[in-house]
Short mmCIF file of C-alpha atoms in Angstrom, two decimals:
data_model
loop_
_atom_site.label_atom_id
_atom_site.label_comp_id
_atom_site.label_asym_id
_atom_site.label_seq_id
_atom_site.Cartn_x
_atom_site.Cartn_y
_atom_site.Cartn_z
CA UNK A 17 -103.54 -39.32 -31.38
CA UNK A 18 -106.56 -37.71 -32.80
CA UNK A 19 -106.04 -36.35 -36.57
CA UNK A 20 -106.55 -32.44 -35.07
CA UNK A 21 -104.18 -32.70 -32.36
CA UNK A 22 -101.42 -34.27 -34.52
CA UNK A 23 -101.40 -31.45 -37.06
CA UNK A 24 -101.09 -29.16 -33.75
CA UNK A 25 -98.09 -31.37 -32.70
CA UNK A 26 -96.94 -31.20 -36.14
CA UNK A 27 -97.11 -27.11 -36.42
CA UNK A 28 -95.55 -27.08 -33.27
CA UNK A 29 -92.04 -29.07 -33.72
CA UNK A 30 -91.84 -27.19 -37.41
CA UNK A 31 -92.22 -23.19 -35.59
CA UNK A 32 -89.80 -24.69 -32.68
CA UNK A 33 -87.28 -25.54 -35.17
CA UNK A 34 -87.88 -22.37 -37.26
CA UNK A 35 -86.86 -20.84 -33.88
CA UNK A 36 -83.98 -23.24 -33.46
CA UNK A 37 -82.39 -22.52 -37.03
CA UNK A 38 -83.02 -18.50 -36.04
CA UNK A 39 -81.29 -19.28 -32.90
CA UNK A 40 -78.39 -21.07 -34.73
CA UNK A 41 -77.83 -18.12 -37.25
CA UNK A 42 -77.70 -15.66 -34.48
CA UNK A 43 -75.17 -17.49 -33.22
CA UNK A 44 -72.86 -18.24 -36.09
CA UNK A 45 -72.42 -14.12 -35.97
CA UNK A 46 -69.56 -13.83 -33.63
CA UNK A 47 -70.97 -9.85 -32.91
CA UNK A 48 -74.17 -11.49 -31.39
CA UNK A 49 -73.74 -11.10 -27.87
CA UNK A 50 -75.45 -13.68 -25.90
CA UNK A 51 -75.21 -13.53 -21.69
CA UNK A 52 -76.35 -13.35 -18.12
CA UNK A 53 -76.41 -10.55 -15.67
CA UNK A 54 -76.08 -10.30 -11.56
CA UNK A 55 -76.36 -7.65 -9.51
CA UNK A 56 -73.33 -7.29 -6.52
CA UNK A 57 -76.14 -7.03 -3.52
CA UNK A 58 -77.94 -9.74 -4.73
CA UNK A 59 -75.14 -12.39 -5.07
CA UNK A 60 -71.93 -11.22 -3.48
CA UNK A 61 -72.96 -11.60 0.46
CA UNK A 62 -69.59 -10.80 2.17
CA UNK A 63 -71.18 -7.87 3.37
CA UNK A 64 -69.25 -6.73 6.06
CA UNK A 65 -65.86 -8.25 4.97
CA UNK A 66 -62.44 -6.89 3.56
CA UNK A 67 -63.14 -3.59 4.09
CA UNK A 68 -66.42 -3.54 2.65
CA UNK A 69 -68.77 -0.63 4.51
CA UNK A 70 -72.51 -0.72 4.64
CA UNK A 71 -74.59 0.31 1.78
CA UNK A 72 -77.98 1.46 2.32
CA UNK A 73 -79.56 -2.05 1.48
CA UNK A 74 -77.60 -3.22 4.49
CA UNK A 75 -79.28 -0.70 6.38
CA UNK A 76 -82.51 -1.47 4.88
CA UNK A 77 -82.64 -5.17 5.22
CA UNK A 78 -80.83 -5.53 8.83
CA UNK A 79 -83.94 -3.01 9.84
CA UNK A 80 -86.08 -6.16 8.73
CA UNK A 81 -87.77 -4.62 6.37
CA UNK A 82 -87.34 -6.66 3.31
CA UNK A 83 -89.72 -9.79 2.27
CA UNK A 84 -89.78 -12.22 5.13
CA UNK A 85 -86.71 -10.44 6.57
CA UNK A 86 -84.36 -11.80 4.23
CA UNK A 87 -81.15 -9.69 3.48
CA UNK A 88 -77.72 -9.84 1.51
CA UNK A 89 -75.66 -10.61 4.19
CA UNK A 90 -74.39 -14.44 2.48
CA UNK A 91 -76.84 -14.18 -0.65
CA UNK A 92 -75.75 -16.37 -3.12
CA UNK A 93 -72.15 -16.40 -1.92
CA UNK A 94 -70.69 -14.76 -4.97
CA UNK A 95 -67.99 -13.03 -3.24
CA UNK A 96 -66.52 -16.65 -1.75
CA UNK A 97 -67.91 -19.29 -4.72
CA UNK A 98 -67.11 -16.36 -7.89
CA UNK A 99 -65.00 -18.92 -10.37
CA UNK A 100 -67.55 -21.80 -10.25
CA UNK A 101 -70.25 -19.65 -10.99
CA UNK A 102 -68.59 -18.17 -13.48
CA UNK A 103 -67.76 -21.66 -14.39
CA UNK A 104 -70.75 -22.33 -15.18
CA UNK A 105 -71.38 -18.91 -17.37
CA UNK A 106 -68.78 -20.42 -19.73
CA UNK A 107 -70.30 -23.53 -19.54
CA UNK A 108 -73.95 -22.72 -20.90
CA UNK A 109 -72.01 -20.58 -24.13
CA UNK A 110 -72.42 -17.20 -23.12
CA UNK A 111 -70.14 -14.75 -24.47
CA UNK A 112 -70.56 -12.02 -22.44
CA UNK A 113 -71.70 -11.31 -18.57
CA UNK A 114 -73.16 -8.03 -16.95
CA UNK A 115 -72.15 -7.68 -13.99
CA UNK A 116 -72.47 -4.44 -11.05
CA UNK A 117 -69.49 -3.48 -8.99
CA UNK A 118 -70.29 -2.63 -5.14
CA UNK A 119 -69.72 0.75 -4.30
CA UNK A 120 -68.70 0.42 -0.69
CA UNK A 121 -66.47 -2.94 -1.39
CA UNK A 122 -64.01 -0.87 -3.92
CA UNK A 123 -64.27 3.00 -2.81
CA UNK A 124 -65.81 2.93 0.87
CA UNK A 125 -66.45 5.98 2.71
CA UNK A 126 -65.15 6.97 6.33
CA UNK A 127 -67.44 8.25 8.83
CA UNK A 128 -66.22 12.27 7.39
CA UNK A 129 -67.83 10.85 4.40
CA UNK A 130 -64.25 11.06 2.44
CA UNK A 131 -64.22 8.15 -0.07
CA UNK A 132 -61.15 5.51 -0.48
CA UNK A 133 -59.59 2.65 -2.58
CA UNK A 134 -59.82 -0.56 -0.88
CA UNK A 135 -57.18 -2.70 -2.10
CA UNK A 136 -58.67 -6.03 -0.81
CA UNK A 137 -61.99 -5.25 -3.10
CA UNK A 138 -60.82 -3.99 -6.07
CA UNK A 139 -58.71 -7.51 -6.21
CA UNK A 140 -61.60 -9.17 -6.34
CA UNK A 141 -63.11 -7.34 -9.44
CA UNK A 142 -59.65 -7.55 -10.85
CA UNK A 143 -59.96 -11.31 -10.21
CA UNK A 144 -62.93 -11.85 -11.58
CA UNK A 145 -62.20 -9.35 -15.15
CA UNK A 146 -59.14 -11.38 -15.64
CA UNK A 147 -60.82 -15.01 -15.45
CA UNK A 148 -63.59 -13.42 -17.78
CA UNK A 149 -60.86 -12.66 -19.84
CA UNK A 150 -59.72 -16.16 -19.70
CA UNK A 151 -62.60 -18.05 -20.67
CA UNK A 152 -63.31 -15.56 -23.35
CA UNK A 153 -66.27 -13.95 -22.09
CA UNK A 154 -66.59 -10.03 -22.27
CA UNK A 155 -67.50 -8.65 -19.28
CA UNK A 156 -70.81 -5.70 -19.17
CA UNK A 157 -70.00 -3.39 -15.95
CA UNK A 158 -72.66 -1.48 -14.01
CA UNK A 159 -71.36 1.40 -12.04
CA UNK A 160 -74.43 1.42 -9.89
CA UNK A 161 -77.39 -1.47 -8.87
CA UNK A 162 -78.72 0.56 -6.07
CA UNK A 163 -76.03 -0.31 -3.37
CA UNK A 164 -75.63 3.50 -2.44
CA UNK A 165 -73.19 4.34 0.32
CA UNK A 166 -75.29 4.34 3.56
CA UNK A 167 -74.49 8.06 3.98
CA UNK A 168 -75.77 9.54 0.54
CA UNK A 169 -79.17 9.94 -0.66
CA UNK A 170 -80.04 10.50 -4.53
CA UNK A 171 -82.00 13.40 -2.81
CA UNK A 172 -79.22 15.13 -1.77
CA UNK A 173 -77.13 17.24 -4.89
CA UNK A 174 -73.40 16.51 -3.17
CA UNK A 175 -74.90 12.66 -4.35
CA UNK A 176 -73.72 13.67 -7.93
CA UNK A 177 -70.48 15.01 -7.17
CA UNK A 178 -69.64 11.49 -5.26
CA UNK A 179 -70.95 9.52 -7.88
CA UNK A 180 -68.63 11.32 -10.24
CA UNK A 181 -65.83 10.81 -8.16
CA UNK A 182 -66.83 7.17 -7.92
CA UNK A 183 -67.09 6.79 -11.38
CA UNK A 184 -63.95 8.46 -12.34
CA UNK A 185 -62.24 6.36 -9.67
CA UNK A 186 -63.40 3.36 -11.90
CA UNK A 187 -62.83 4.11 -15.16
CA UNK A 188 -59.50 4.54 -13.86
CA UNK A 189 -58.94 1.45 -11.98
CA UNK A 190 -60.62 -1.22 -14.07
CA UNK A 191 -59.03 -0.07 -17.79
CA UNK A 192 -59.92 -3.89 -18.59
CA UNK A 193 -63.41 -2.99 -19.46
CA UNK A 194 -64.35 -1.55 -22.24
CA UNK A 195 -68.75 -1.02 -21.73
CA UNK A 196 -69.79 0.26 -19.06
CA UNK A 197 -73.22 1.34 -17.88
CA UNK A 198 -73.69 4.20 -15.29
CA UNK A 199 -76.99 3.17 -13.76
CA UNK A 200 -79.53 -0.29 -13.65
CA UNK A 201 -83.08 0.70 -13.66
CA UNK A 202 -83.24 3.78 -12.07
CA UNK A 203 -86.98 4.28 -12.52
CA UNK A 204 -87.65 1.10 -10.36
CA UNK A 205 -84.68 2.46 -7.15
CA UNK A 206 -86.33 6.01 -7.38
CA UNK A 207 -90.10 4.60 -7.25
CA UNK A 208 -89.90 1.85 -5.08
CA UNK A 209 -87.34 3.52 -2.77
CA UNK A 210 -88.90 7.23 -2.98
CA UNK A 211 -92.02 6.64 -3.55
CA UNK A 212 -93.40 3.16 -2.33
CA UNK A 213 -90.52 2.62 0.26
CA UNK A 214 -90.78 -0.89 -0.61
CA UNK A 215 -86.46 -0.83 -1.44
CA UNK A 216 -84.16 0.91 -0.06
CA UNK A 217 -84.04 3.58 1.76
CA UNK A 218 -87.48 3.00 2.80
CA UNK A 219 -89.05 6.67 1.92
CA UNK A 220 -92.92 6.75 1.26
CA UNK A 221 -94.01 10.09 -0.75
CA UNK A 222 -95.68 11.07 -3.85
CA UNK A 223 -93.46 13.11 -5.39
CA UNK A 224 -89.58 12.37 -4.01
CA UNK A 225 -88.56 9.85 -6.63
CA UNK A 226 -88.53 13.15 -9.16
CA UNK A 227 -85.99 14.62 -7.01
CA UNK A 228 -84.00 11.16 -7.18
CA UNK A 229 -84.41 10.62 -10.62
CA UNK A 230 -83.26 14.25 -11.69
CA UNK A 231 -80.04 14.14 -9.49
CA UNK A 232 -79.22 10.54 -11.19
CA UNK A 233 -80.06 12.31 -14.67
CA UNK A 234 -77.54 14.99 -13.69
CA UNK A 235 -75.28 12.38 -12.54
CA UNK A 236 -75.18 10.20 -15.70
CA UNK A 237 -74.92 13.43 -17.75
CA UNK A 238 -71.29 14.53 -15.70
CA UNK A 239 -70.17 11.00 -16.05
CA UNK A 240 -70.71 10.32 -19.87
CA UNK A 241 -68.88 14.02 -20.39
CA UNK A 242 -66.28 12.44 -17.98
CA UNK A 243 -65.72 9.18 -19.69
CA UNK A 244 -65.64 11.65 -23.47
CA UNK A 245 -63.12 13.61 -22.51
CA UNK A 246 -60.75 11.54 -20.20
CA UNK A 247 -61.17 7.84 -21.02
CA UNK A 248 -62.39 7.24 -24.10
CA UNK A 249 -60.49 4.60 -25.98
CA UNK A 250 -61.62 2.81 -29.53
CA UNK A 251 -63.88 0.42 -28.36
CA UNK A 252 -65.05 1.55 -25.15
CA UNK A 253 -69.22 2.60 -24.65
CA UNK A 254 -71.13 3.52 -21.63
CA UNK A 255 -74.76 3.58 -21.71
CA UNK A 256 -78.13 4.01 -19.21
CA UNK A 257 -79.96 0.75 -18.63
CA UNK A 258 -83.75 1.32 -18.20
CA UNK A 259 -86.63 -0.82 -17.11
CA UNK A 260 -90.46 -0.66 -18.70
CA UNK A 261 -93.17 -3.34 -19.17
CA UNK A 262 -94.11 -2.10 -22.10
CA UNK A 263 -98.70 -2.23 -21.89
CA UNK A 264 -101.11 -2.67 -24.81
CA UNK A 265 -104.18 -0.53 -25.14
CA UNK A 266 -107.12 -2.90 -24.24
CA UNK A 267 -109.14 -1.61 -27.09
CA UNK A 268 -106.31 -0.57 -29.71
CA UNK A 269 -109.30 0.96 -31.26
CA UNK A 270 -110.23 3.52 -28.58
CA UNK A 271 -108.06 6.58 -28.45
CA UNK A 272 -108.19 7.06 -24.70
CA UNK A 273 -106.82 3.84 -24.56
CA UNK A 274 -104.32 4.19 -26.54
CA UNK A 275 -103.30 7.87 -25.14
CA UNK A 276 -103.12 5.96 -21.86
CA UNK A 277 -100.94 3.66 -22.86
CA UNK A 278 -99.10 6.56 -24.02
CA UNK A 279 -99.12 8.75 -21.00
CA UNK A 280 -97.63 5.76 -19.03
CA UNK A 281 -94.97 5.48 -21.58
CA UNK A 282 -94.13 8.55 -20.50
CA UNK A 283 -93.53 8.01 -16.97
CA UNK A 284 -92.16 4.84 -17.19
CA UNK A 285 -89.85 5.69 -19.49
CA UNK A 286 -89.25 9.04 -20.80
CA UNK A 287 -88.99 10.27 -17.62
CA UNK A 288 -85.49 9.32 -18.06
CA UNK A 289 -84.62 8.58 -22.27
CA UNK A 290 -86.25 12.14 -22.99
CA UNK A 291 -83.67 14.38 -21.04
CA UNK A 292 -81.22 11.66 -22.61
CA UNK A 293 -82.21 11.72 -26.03
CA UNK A 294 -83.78 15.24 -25.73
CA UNK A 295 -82.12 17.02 -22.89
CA UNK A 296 -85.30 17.52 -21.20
CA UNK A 297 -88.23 15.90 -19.60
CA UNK A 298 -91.16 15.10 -21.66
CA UNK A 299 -93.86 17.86 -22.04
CA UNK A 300 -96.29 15.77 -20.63
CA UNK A 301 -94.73 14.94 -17.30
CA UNK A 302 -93.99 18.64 -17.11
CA UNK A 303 -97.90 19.77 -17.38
CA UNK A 304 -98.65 16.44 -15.20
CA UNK A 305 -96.15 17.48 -11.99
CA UNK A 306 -95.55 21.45 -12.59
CA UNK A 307 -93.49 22.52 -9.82
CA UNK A 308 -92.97 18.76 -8.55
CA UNK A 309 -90.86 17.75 -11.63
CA UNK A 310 -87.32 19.38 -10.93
CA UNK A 311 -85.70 21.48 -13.76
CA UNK A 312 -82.55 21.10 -15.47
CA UNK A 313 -80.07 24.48 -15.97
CA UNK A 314 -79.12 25.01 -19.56
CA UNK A 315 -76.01 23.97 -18.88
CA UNK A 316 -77.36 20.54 -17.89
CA UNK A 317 -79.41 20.25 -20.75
CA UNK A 318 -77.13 21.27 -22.98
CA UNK A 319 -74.65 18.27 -20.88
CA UNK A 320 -77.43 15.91 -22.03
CA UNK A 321 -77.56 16.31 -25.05
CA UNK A 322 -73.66 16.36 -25.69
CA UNK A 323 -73.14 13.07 -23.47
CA UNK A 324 -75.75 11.32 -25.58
CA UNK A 325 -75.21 7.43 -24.69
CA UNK A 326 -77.80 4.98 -25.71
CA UNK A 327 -79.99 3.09 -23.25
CA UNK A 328 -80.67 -0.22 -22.45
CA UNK A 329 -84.18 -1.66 -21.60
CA UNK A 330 -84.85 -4.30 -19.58
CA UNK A 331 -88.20 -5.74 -20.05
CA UNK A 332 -90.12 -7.29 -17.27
CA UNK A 333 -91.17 -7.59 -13.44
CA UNK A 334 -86.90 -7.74 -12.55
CA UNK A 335 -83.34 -7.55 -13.97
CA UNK A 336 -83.12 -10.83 -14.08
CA UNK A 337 -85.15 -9.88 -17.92
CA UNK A 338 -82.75 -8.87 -19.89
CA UNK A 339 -83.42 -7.93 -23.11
CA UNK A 340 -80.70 -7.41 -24.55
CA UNK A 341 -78.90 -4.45 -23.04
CA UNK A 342 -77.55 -1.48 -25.82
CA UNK A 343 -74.87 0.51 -24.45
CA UNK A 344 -73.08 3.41 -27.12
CA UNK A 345 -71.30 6.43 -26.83
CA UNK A 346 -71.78 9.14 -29.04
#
């Protein structure tokens, strides 16, 4: 080995076990929370069994209109093979596992659009939070990964006041958990489902995924008040996971660079952490839309604000990036 490329090799091994004894000191902190996270379309399959109803990616994908007309129908087999995969989540050390529940397999809806407990698929989340349990791994719940029952739309208002009820219906079922989060990504369900119509439900527009986005807002807003004031216990959080790929100015030295980088920020995400953080939109993607950026009431603002949870970001093309999820509730 040449003399240059040994002192390479050399620099190498000596930052990779820099990162090793970093790694090993996170770990020896037993509040370091180390995991995996699913999604219940994307690995359950069972889509049409014990008493599961359709979803609008059911809807979407048996239309053939997902890549190379694949669908969720068996995905991974979750729903059939759950304790050796989870097996296997104890097996590589993870602590904890973040995992979505499927609307329509726990609280389906009847064809009068009334909502109901189905015994068969709560089970199998109880099941699954009580070999978690087990193997000492603390379970990370999403309340919604895009799975919407196939007769709602996030453009429709009544949306909230089912998600509400769906969301009160598990806080009070599943008392095991104790962190919750309300919604995955919902910049990347409103644009690519409202917008692009490249996920479910298909729509193509240029300004819908504003009206989806502001009746999730309003939805996570009810639901954090909900969980405040009726199920709060010492040690429970709920939070808002959001997605952004997070772009460097090209010249960091150019100021309309670095104000674009700045204005995309903005609509990647404070479109949704402003009206958290803030309880409203950012000024910027109010003077960019005008009348196509829906507006909150006071009251809703003022819900915002006093159902303050912290959000999650997930970094990267997919969910399968995890960051590092932060859920609180304030």
């Amino acid at each position: 080995m040449a003399t240059a490329d040994w002192a390479l090799s050399r620099d190498l091994t000596t930052d990779d076990n820099q990162k090793e004894d970093l790694i090993r000191e996170a770990f020896s902190d037993p509040s370091f929370m180390w995991g995996c996270a699913t999604s219940a379309y994307q690995v359950e399959g069972a889509w049409n069994e014990d008493g599961r109803t359709p979803s609008i990616w059911d809807k979407f994908t048996h239309a053939g209109r997902a890549f190379k007309g694949s669908n969720g129908d068996q995905a991974c087999d979750y729903y059939h093979r759950w304790q050796e995969d989870l097996d296997r989540v104890a097996q590589y050390g993870f602590n904890t596992y973040r995992f979505s529940i499927s609307w329509t397999r726990v609280f389906p809806m009847d064809d009068q659009k009334n909502m109901y407990p189905n015994e068969k698929g709560i089970q199998f989340y109880k099941n699954i939070l009580h070999y978690l349990s087990k193997k000492g791994i603390r379970p990370l719940v999403t309340m919604f990964h895009w799975d919407l029952p196939e007769k709602l739309d996030w453009l429709d208002e009544e949306v909230v006041d089912y998600f509400v009820e769906y969301a009160d219906f598990l806080l009070t079922t599943f008392q095991e958990v104790d962190w919750w989060s309300t919604f995955n990504e919902p910049w990347t369900f409103c644009t690519m489902g409202y917008a692009l119509g490249l996920h479910a439900p298909g729509k193509q527009s240029k300004y819908l995924q504003y009206q989806c986005g502001h009746n999730v807002l309003r939805a996570h807003a009810r639901v954090v008040d909900l969980f405040r004031r009726r199920h709060f216990r010492m040690g429970m959080k709920i939070g808002l996971v959001l997605n952004y790929d997070f772009p460097f100015p090209k010249d960091p030295e150019n100021p309309h660079d670095v104000d674009a980088v700045q204005a995309d920020a903005v609509k990647g995400v404070g479109w949704f952490a402003d009206p958290v953080y803030k309880g409203d939109y950012p000024e910027l993607l109010k003077e960019s839309l005008g009348e196509h950026l829906p507006k909150f009431t006071e009251e809703e603002k003022n819900l915002l604000l006093q159902g303050r949870a912290c959000v999650g970001l997930t970094i990267g093309p997919g969910p399968e990036m995890d960051s590092g999820s932060r859920f609180c509730h304030r």
